[in-house]
mmCIF file of C-alpha atoms and ligand atoms in Angstrom:
data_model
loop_
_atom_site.group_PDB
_atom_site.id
_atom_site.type_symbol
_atom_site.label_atom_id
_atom_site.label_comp_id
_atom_site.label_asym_id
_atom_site.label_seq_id
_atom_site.Cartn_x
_atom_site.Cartn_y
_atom_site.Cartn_z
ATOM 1 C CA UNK A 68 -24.787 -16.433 18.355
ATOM 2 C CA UNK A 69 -21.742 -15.092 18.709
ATOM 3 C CA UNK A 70 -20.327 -16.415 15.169
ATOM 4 C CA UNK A 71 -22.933 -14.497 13.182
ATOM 5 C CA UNK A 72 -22.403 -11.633 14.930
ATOM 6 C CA UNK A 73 -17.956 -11.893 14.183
ATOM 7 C CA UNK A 74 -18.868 -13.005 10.760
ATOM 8 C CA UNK A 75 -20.601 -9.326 10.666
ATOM 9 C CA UNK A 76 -17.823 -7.212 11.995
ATOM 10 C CA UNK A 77 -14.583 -9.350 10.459
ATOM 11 C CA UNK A 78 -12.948 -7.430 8.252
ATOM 12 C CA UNK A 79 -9.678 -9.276 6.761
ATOM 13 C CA UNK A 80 -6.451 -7.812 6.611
ATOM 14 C CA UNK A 81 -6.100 -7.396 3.043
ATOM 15 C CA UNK A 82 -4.160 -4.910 0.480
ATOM 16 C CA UNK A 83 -6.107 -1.243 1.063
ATOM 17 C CA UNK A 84 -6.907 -1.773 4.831
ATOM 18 C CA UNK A 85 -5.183 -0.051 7.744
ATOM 19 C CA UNK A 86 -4.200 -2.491 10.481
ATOM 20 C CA UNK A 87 -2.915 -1.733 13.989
ATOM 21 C CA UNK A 88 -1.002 -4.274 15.607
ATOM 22 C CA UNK A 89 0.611 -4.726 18.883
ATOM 23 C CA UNK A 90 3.972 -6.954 18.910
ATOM 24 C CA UNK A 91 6.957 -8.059 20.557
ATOM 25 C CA UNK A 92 10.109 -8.566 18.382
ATOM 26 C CA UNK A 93 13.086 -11.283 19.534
ATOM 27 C CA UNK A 94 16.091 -12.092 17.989
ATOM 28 C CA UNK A 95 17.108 -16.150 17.924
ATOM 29 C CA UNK A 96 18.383 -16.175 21.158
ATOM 30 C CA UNK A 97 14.667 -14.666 22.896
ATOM 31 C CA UNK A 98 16.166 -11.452 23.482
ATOM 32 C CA UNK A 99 13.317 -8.619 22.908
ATOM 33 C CA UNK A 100 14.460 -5.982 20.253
ATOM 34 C CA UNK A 101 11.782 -4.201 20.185
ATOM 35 C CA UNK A 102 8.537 -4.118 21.261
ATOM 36 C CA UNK A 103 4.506 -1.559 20.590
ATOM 37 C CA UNK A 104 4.475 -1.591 24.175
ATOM 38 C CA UNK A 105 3.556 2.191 25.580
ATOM 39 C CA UNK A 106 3.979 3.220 22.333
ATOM 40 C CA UNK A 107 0.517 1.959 21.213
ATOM 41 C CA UNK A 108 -0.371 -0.313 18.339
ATOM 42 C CA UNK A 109 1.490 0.137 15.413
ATOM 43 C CA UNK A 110 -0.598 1.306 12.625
ATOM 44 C CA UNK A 111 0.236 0.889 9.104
ATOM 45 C CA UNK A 112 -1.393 0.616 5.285
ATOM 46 C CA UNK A 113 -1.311 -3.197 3.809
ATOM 47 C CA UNK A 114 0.252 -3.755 1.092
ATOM 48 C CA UNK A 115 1.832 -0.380 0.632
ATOM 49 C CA UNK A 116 4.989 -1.195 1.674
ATOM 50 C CA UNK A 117 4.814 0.499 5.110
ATOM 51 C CA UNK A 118 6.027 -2.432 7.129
ATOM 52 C CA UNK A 119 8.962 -4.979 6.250
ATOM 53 C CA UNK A 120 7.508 -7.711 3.440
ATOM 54 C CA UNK A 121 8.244 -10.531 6.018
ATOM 55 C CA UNK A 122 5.530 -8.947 8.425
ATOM 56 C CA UNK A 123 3.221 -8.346 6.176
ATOM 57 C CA UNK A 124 2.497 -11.555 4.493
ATOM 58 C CA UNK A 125 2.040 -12.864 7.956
ATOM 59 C CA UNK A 126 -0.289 -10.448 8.838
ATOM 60 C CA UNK A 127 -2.464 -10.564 5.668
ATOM 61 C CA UNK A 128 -5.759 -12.215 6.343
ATOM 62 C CA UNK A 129 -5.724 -12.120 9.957
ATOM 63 C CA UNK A 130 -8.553 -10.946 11.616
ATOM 64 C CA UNK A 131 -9.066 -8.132 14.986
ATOM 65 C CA UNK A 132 -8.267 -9.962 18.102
ATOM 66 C CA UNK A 133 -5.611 -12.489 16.353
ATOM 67 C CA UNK A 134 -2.635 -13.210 17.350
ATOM 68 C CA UNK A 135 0.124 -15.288 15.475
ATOM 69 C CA UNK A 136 4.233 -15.841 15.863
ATOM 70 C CA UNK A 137 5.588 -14.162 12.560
ATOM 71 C CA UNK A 138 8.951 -15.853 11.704
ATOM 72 C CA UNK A 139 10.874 -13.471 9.531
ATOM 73 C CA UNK A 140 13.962 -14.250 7.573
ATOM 74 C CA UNK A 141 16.623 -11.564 6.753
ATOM 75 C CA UNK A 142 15.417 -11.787 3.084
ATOM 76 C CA UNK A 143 12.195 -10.701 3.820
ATOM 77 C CA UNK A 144 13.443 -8.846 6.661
ATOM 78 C CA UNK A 145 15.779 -5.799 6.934
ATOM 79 C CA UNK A 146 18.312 -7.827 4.085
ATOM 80 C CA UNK A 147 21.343 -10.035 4.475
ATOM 81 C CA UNK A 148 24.564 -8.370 5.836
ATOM 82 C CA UNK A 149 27.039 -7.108 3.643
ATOM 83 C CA UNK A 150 30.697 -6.553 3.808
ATOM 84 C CA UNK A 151 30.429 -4.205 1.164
ATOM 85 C CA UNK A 152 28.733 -1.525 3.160
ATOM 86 C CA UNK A 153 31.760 -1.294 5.437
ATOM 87 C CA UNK A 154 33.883 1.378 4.746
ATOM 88 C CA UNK A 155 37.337 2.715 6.444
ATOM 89 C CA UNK A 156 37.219 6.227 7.157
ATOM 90 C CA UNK A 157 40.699 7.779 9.003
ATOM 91 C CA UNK A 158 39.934 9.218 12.365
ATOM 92 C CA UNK A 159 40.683 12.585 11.058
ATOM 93 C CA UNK A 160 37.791 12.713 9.390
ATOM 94 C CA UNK A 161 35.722 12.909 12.972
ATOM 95 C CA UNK A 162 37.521 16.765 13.284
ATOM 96 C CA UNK A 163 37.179 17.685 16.767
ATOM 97 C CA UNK A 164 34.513 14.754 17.526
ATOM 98 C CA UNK A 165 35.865 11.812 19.419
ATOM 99 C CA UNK A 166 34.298 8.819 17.502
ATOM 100 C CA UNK A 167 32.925 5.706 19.630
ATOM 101 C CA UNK A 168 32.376 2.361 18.972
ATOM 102 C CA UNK A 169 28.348 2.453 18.384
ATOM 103 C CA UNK A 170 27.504 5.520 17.508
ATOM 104 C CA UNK A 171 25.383 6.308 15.035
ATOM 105 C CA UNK A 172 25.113 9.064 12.623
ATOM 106 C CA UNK A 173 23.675 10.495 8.910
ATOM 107 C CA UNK A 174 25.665 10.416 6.176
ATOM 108 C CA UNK A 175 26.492 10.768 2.681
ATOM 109 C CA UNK A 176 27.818 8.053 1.072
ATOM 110 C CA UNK A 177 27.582 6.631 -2.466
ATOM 111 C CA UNK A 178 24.445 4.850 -1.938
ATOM 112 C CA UNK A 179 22.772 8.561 -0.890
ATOM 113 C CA UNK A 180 22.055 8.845 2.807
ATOM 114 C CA UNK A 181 22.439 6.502 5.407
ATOM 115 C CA UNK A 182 22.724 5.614 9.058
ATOM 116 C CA UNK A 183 26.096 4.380 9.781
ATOM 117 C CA UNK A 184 27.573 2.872 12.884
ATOM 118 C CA UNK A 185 31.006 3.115 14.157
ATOM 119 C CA UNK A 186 31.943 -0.743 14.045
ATOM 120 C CA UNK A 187 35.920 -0.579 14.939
ATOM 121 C CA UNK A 188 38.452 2.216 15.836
ATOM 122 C CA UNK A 189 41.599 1.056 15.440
ATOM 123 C CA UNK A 190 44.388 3.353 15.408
ATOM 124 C CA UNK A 191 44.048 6.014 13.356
ATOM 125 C CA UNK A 192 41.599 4.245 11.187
ATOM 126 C CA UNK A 193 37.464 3.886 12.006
ATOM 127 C CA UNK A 194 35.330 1.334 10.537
ATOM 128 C CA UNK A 195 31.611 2.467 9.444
ATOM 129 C CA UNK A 196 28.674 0.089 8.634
ATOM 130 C CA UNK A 197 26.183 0.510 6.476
ATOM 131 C CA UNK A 198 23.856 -2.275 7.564
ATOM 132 C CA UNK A 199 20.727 -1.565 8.897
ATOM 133 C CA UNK A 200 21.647 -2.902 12.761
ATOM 134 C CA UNK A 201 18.563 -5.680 11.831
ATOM 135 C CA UNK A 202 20.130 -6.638 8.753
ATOM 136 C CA UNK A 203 21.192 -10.577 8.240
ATOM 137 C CA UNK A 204 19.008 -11.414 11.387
ATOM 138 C CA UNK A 205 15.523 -13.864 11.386
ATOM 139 C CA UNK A 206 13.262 -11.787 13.271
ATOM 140 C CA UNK A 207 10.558 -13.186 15.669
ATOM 141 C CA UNK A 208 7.388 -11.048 16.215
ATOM 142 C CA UNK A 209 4.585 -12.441 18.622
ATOM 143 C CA UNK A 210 1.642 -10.268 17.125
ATOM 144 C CA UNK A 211 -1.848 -9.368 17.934
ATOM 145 C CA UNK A 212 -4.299 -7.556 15.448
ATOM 146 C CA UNK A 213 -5.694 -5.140 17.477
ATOM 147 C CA UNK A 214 -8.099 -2.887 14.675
ATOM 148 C CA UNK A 215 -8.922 -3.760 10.769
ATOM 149 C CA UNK A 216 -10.594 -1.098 8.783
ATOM 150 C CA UNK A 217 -10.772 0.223 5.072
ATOM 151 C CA UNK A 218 -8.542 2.894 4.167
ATOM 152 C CA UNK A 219 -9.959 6.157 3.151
ATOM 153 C CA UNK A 220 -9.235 7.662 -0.303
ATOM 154 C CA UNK A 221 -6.672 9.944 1.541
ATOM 155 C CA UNK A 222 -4.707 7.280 2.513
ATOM 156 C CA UNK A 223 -4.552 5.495 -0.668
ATOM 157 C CA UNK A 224 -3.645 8.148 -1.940
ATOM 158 C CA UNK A 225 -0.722 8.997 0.098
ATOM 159 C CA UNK A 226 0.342 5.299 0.652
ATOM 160 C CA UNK A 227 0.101 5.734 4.560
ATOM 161 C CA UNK A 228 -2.644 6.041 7.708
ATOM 162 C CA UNK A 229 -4.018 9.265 8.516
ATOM 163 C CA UNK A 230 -4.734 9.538 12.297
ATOM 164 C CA UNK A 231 -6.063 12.234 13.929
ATOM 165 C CA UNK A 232 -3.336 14.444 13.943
ATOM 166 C CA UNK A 233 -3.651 14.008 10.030
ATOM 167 C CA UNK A 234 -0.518 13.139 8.017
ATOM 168 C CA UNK A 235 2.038 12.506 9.813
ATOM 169 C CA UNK A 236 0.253 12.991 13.341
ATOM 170 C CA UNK A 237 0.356 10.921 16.306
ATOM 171 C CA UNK A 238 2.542 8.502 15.389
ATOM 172 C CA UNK A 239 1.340 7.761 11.930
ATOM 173 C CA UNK A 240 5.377 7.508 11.442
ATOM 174 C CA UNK A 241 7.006 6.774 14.711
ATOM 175 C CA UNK A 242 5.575 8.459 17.997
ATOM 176 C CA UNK A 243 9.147 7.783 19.626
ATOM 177 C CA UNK A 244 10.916 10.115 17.139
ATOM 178 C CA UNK A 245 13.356 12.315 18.278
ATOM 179 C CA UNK A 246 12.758 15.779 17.948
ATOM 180 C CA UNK A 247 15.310 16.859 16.218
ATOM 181 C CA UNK A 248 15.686 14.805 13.499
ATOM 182 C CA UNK A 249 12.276 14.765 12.806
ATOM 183 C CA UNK A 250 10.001 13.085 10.226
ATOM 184 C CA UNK A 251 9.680 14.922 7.028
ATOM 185 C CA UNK A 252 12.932 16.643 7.596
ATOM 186 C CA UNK A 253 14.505 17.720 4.256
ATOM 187 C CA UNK A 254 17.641 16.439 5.390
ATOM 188 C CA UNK A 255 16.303 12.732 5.962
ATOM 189 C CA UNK A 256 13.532 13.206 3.092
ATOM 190 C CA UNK A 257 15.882 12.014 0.445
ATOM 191 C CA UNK A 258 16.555 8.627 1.880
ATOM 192 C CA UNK A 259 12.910 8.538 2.645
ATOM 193 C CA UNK A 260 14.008 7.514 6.063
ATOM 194 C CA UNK A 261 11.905 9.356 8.443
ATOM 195 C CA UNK A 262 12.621 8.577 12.036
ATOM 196 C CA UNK A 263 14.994 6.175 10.763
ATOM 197 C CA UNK A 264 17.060 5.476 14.304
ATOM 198 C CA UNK A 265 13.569 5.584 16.634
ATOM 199 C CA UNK A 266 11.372 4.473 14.634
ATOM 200 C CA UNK A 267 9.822 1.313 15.114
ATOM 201 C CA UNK A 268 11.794 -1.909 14.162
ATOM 202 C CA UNK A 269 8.772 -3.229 12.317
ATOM 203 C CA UNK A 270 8.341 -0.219 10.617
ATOM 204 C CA UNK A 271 10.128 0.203 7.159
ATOM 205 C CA UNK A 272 12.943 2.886 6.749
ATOM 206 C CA UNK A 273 10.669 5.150 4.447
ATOM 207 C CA UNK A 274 7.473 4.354 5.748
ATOM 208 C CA UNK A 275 6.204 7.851 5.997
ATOM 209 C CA UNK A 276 8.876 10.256 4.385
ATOM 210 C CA UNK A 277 8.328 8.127 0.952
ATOM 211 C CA UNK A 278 4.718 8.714 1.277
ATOM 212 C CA UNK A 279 5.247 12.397 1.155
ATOM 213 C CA UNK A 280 5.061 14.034 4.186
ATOM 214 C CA UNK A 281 3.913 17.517 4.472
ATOM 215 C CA UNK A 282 0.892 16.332 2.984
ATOM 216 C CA UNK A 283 -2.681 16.999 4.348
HETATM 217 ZN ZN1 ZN B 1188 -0.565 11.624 4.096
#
């Protein structure tokens, strides 16, 4: 009895349905990058480009209460590393900031804006990277489909969920962004990287600031 009655209520992940997963991400060595934990299930459009490709063609089909190991290869991932997005700055270019190995900031550069991380000070020369800090890793996800449903016209439309905050609301793009460089900012809009350094690792730079935030 209770296969007729899942047979009723399965609804297959599948291009034009929202899904909300929960999952843990490792690197190679086990270590946990990133996980939904507190933060909720992740909630996202298929097949709009909302979550990294790798992700999503292991999620597609799945069903609400699966769960499944997703093994994601840079490719399909956040990209190979490249020495090319290195780039020497000197330290006088930091003005009165003292530059540290790992920070992070916005900038300029001439592939439009992007997060780069302090790799190497040496001397009076710093060393910025350009890689997303996932980039040229195979990612491990241990995922569980926690809700499949259609998407609304809305959605479609926009190319992301609508929760009940609306666009943009409660988490649609990152609950765990930081306030002040906030999704939809004009400053991050370009890149389409909303919530780019909090946002989830799953989640796509661009997932919601592409979509057009703002929108209602
Ligand atoms: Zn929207």
């Amino acid at each position: 009895m209770a296969v007729n009655s899942t047979l009723l209520n399965t609804m297959r992940v599948a291009k034009e349905t929202v899904v909300a997963i929960e999952y843990t991400l490792k690197d190679d060595q086990g270590n946990i990058i990133d996980a939904s934990g507190e933060r909720g299930p992740m909630e996202y459009l298929h097949g709009a480009q909302n979550i990294i490709p790798g992700l999503e063609q292991g999620v597609e089909g799945l069903v609400a209460g699966d769960t499944k190991n997703v093994l994601v290869p840079p490719q399909l991932g956040y990209g190979e590393y490249s020495d090319k997005l290195l780039q020497l700055v000197p330290l006088s270019a930091f003005g009165a900031n003292t530059p540290q190995v790992g920070m992070r900031f916005h900038a300029e550069t001439n592939l439009g804006m992007r997060v780069l991380t302090i790799k190497k000070i040496d001397g009076e020369e710093v060393t910025l990277d350009g890689n997303h800090e996932l980039a040229g890793k195979t990612l491990h996800f241990d995922i569980k489909v926690v809700s499949v449903r259609a998407a609304e016209p809305t959605e479609l439309a926009h190319g992301h969920p609508h929760q009940s905050g609306g666009c943009c609301g409660g988490g649609g793009c990152g609950s765990g962004e930081a306030s002040g460089g906030g999704c939809c900012s004009t400053e991050e809009g370009s890149e389409g990287g909303c919530c780019s350094t909090e946002e989830p690792a799953a989640q796509k730079q661009g997932g919601c600031g592409s979509g057009g935030c703002g929108c209602s």
